[in-house]
Amino acid sequence: MSREMGTNKTDVFIIADNICSPLGRTTQQNFEQIKNGISGVQKHDRPDLSDVPIAASLFKNNEFFVPGTHSYTKFEQLLIASITNALSHTDIKADDPKTGLIISSTKGNISLLETEENNSALQKRIGLNTSAQLIAGHFGFINQPIIISNACISGVMAIVTGMRLIQSGQYDQIVITGADVISKFVLSGFQSFQALSTERCKPFDKNRKGLNLGEGAATVILSGDEKYQGNIRVTGGGITNDANHISGPSRTGQELGDAIIKAMNNAGVKAEDIGLISAHGTATPYNDEMEAKAIMLAGLQKAPVSGLKGFYGHTLGAAGLIETILAKQSMEQNTLLPTLGFQETGTAPLNIINAVSNAAIKHCVKTASGFGGCNGALVLSK
């Protein structure tokens, strides 16, 4: 146990992680690609997904991630591949009664509605609880898996939930994984909002025109075991809601600002302690402006801001996990990652990073916002 802000609070360490994306199958591959300025977002002509060409970060069509089996969907294969890689770096046992499993996704197997007959069997198959049980069974988890599906904050919320479950003593270690795949259903929804850019997105830029979508999976393994002293810790979290609009974000940024402040207070850090903000940065006109206002309301306008969706697109339920893992890597390697596509400020003024640079980062804030007005923030600490 460690003493923070006058109270006993269990340290929660990140002990392993994985990113599985079109940029690579491991965290290190992904980090190196980003440092080299390589983006997974490309132009695609995919009639199976869209009647018009799209800019997105997609795996190759019909690619398999778990060789030798056709019993898992693409969504489930991504989760299995990511968890397998992350677990390989630990001695964690899935069948330990003190090991938990959290799965983050926004859409799961919804794409099956496009290819299968809609009947009661399909309705069961597309349920996130069905996928969760299959994943748990594959690895031998004995505890009931927890599903977090709260729009685009799902990944961040899953990590905050995992931190709190370890601090409460319910689990000693938790495997947190998330994924989403892009389907016609998902694309058409964003197209109906006119939220997609036909070019690679430009977070926080004056000429941003919308977001790109992306596919990916990521896994973070958390532990409260003191033997991991020296690892990056998850030290704080905050969740709020705008109660503003089903799809439009708050115009003031106050509620995301509140989530950031809650997370920093929970972590026992001040604004001047933050060496990096890993932003949600969707590159949509309203979200980026709201997020910039929120960052200023939290007193973080001088902190370096990195938005990575120019590399990955918006990976939905995986986004918070992917971006948290890369923030952790930034802290460990004292490297700030660039906001690809950013050239000229188009929001309330922030300290946007647009080139790889060196910096000592002791604390990092990760933000997320989503449909329904949900907001999340967490703090990572060295």
XYZ file of C-alpha atoms in Angstrom, residues 33-318:
286
model
C 5.708 3.100 -36.740
C 4.305 6.246 -35.147
C 7.765 7.592 -34.328
C 8.576 7.099 -38.017
C 5.445 9.014 -39.048
C 3.713 6.032 -40.639
C -0.098 6.120 -40.614
C -2.525 3.248 -40.960
C -5.143 5.599 -42.441
C -5.328 5.078 -46.185
C -7.857 5.578 -48.985
C -9.960 2.443 -49.525
C -12.419 1.452 -52.203
C -14.524 -1.085 -50.300
C -18.021 -1.583 -51.771
C -18.735 -4.069 -48.954
C -18.406 -1.178 -46.496
C -19.339 1.976 -48.383
C -20.765 3.110 -51.703
C -18.073 5.787 -51.880
C -14.309 5.561 -51.218
C -13.309 6.046 -47.581
C -10.228 7.087 -45.627
C -9.785 4.583 -42.806
C -7.294 2.336 -41.013
C -8.354 -1.205 -41.907
C -6.933 -4.698 -41.692
C -6.675 -6.644 -44.931
C -10.013 -8.091 -45.982
C -10.613 -11.622 -44.616
C -7.417 -11.539 -42.535
C -7.269 -14.142 -39.733
C -5.741 -13.396 -36.333
C -6.208 -16.791 -34.639
C -4.859 -19.436 -37.045
C -6.600 -22.769 -37.413
C -10.077 -21.813 -36.275
C -13.166 -20.365 -37.913
C -15.367 -20.520 -34.814
C -14.522 -16.960 -33.719
C -15.587 -13.783 -35.510
C -13.047 -11.179 -36.584
C -13.945 -9.125 -33.503
C -13.317 -12.084 -31.182
C -10.133 -13.102 -32.989
C -8.716 -9.617 -32.449
C -9.443 -9.823 -28.722
C -7.886 -13.291 -28.469
C -4.754 -12.268 -30.397
C -4.251 -9.165 -28.257
C -4.856 -10.907 -24.915
C -2.576 -13.802 -25.904
C 0.314 -11.443 -26.626
C -0.165 -9.413 -23.440
C -0.469 -12.498 -21.203
C 2.718 -13.951 -22.702
C 4.687 -11.218 -20.912
C 3.325 -12.141 -17.467
C 2.864 -15.112 -15.139
C -0.816 -14.181 -14.611
C -3.173 -17.168 -14.468
C -6.631 -16.696 -15.999
C -8.102 -19.285 -13.607
C -6.877 -17.454 -10.499
C -9.970 -16.445 -8.446
C -8.390 -13.000 -8.014
C -7.947 -12.420 -11.774
C -10.613 -10.366 -13.563
C -11.497 -9.788 -17.209
C -12.967 -6.570 -18.645
C -13.984 -6.290 -22.302
C -14.505 -2.902 -23.984
C -16.389 -2.496 -27.263
C -18.979 -0.236 -28.836
C -20.360 -2.540 -31.532
C -18.976 -6.067 -31.018
C -20.418 -8.462 -33.608
C -23.105 -6.104 -34.947
C -21.747 -6.652 -38.486
C -23.244 -10.170 -38.479
C -26.607 -8.519 -39.121
C -25.320 -7.720 -42.606
C -24.393 -11.291 -43.534
C -26.576 -13.658 -41.493
C -30.307 -14.349 -41.219
C -31.798 -12.278 -38.426
C -33.289 -14.821 -36.041
C -33.169 -15.631 -32.328
C -29.865 -17.508 -32.716
C -28.258 -14.489 -34.378
C -29.644 -12.136 -31.743
C -27.859 -14.228 -29.112
C -24.668 -14.484 -31.172
C -24.302 -10.726 -31.605
C -24.727 -10.052 -27.881
C -21.547 -8.744 -26.252
C -22.181 -11.150 -23.389
C -21.902 -14.075 -25.829
C -18.512 -12.853 -27.066
C -17.387 -12.220 -23.490
C -18.210 -15.796 -22.457
C -16.382 -17.179 -25.513
C -13.284 -15.107 -24.735
C -13.360 -16.062 -21.056
C -13.760 -19.731 -21.984
C -10.895 -19.622 -24.486
C -8.432 -18.508 -21.805
C -10.028 -20.247 -18.832
C -11.099 -17.171 -16.847
C -13.316 -18.372 -14.009
C -14.730 -14.999 -12.982
C -17.686 -13.492 -14.814
C -16.304 -11.077 -17.430
C -17.295 -7.419 -17.163
C -18.427 -5.597 -20.316
C -17.921 -1.846 -20.720
C -19.852 -0.435 -23.682
C -20.259 3.297 -23.215
C -19.649 4.797 -26.661
C -16.181 6.169 -27.302
C -15.070 6.408 -23.663
C -15.370 2.613 -23.286
C -11.606 1.945 -23.295
C -10.760 4.692 -20.796
C -13.727 3.744 -18.627
C -12.600 0.095 -18.650
C -9.158 1.056 -17.316
C -10.667 3.313 -14.633
C -13.046 0.494 -13.647
C -10.139 -1.960 -13.468
C -8.154 0.429 -11.271
C -11.091 0.814 -8.877
C -11.766 -2.946 -8.702
C -8.162 -3.607 -7.683
C -8.187 -0.745 -5.172
C -11.412 -2.125 -3.669
C -9.732 -5.508 -3.147
C -12.105 -7.431 -5.416
C -9.266 -8.443 -7.752
C -5.471 -8.614 -7.524
C -5.005 -8.370 -11.273
C -7.270 -7.575 -14.218
C -6.964 -8.202 -17.958
C -8.610 -5.290 -19.808
C -9.116 -5.720 -23.528
C -11.036 -3.879 -26.228
C -11.718 -4.062 -29.945
C -13.995 -2.920 -32.721
C -14.203 -3.719 -36.419
C -15.578 -1.458 -39.115
C -18.755 -2.565 -40.866
C -21.259 -0.969 -43.221
C -23.521 -0.451 -40.200
C -20.834 1.503 -38.331
C -19.741 3.531 -41.354
C -23.269 4.458 -42.391
C -23.963 5.795 -38.921
C -21.038 8.197 -39.045
C -21.833 9.082 -42.668
C -25.363 10.023 -41.619
C -23.859 12.539 -39.185
C -21.628 13.848 -41.974
C -18.807 13.297 -39.497
C -16.304 11.531 -41.766
C -13.414 13.148 -43.606
C -12.569 11.921 -47.100
C -8.909 12.609 -46.275
C -6.679 11.699 -43.336
C -8.039 13.504 -40.300
C -6.375 16.572 -38.748
C -7.022 16.746 -34.990
C -7.268 20.298 -33.586
C -6.276 21.798 -36.962
C -7.973 24.842 -38.436
C -8.794 22.837 -41.585
C -10.090 19.688 -39.903
C -13.060 18.185 -41.737
C -14.048 15.209 -39.626
C -12.870 11.851 -38.409
C -11.596 8.623 -39.937
C -12.597 5.235 -38.581
C -10.146 2.485 -37.723
C -9.938 -1.155 -36.706
C -7.840 -2.442 -33.849
C -7.582 -4.209 -30.534
C -5.576 -3.549 -27.408
C -5.011 -5.119 -24.003
C -3.763 -3.697 -20.710
C -3.025 -5.911 -17.705
C -3.226 -4.215 -14.313
C -1.909 -5.511 -10.986
C -1.828 -4.305 -7.409
C 1.257 -6.404 -6.582
C 4.058 -4.307 -5.068
C 6.661 -6.402 -6.919
C 5.881 -4.207 -9.950
C 7.151 -1.049 -8.227
C 8.830 0.992 -10.940
C 6.152 0.265 -13.553
C 3.850 3.011 -14.811
C 0.798 3.310 -12.535
C -2.842 4.189 -13.157
C -3.324 6.711 -10.357
C -6.634 8.462 -11.031
C -9.852 8.411 -12.988
C -12.963 10.508 -13.531
C -16.212 9.891 -15.448
C -18.882 12.538 -16.178
C -21.774 13.178 -18.552
C -22.832 16.353 -20.369
C -26.579 15.638 -20.291
C -26.515 17.897 -23.344
C -27.445 16.041 -26.542
C -27.533 12.486 -27.918
C -24.672 13.179 -30.332
C -23.502 16.789 -29.912
C -20.906 17.484 -27.191
C -21.133 20.180 -24.560
C -20.473 23.636 -25.961
C -18.577 24.736 -22.835
C -16.342 21.730 -22.167
C -17.190 22.011 -18.476
C -18.147 18.356 -18.022
C -15.010 16.884 -19.623
C -13.075 19.504 -17.671
C -14.725 18.160 -14.512
C -13.694 14.595 -15.423
C -10.081 15.701 -15.892
C -10.083 17.563 -12.582
C -11.656 14.543 -10.819
C -8.949 12.285 -12.266
C -6.139 14.636 -11.213
C -7.584 15.041 -7.709
C -7.953 11.260 -7.468
C -4.286 10.898 -8.475
C -3.124 13.642 -6.139
C -1.502 15.706 -8.903
C -1.743 19.347 -9.955
C -1.926 20.899 -13.419
C 1.768 21.818 -13.361
C 2.661 18.135 -12.801
C 1.171 16.983 -16.121
C 3.808 16.395 -18.808
C 1.496 15.003 -21.509
C -2.157 15.006 -22.489
C -3.164 12.107 -24.720
C -6.224 13.712 -26.261
C -9.338 12.131 -27.743
C -8.900 14.443 -30.748
C -11.455 13.105 -33.217
C -10.852 15.990 -35.674
C -14.556 16.827 -35.803
C -15.337 20.551 -35.495
C -17.368 20.375 -32.279
C -15.524 17.666 -30.337
C -12.070 19.187 -30.751
C -13.304 22.630 -29.716
C -15.091 21.175 -26.684
C -12.008 19.188 -25.683
C -9.741 22.213 -26.043
C -12.041 24.235 -23.780
C -12.108 21.378 -21.246
C -8.314 21.173 -21.170
C -8.141 24.929 -20.539
C -10.810 24.729 -17.814
C -8.652 22.111 -16.094
C -5.694 24.526 -16.223
C -3.718 22.365 -18.648
C -3.351 24.742 -21.594
C 0.458 24.677 -21.286
C 0.776 20.879 -21.169
C 1.914 19.145 -24.386
C -1.072 17.644 -26.236
C -0.834 14.620 -28.531
C -3.741 13.304 -30.627
C -3.100 10.016 -32.433
C -6.172 9.485 -34.606
C -4.276 10.588 -37.697
C -2.355 7.311 -37.282
C -5.199 4.966 -36.301
C -8.463 6.625 -37.155
C -11.084 6.323 -34.430
C -10.940 2.735 -33.196
C -14.042 3.183 -31.009
C -13.967 0.660 -28.132
C -10.219 0.128 -28.565
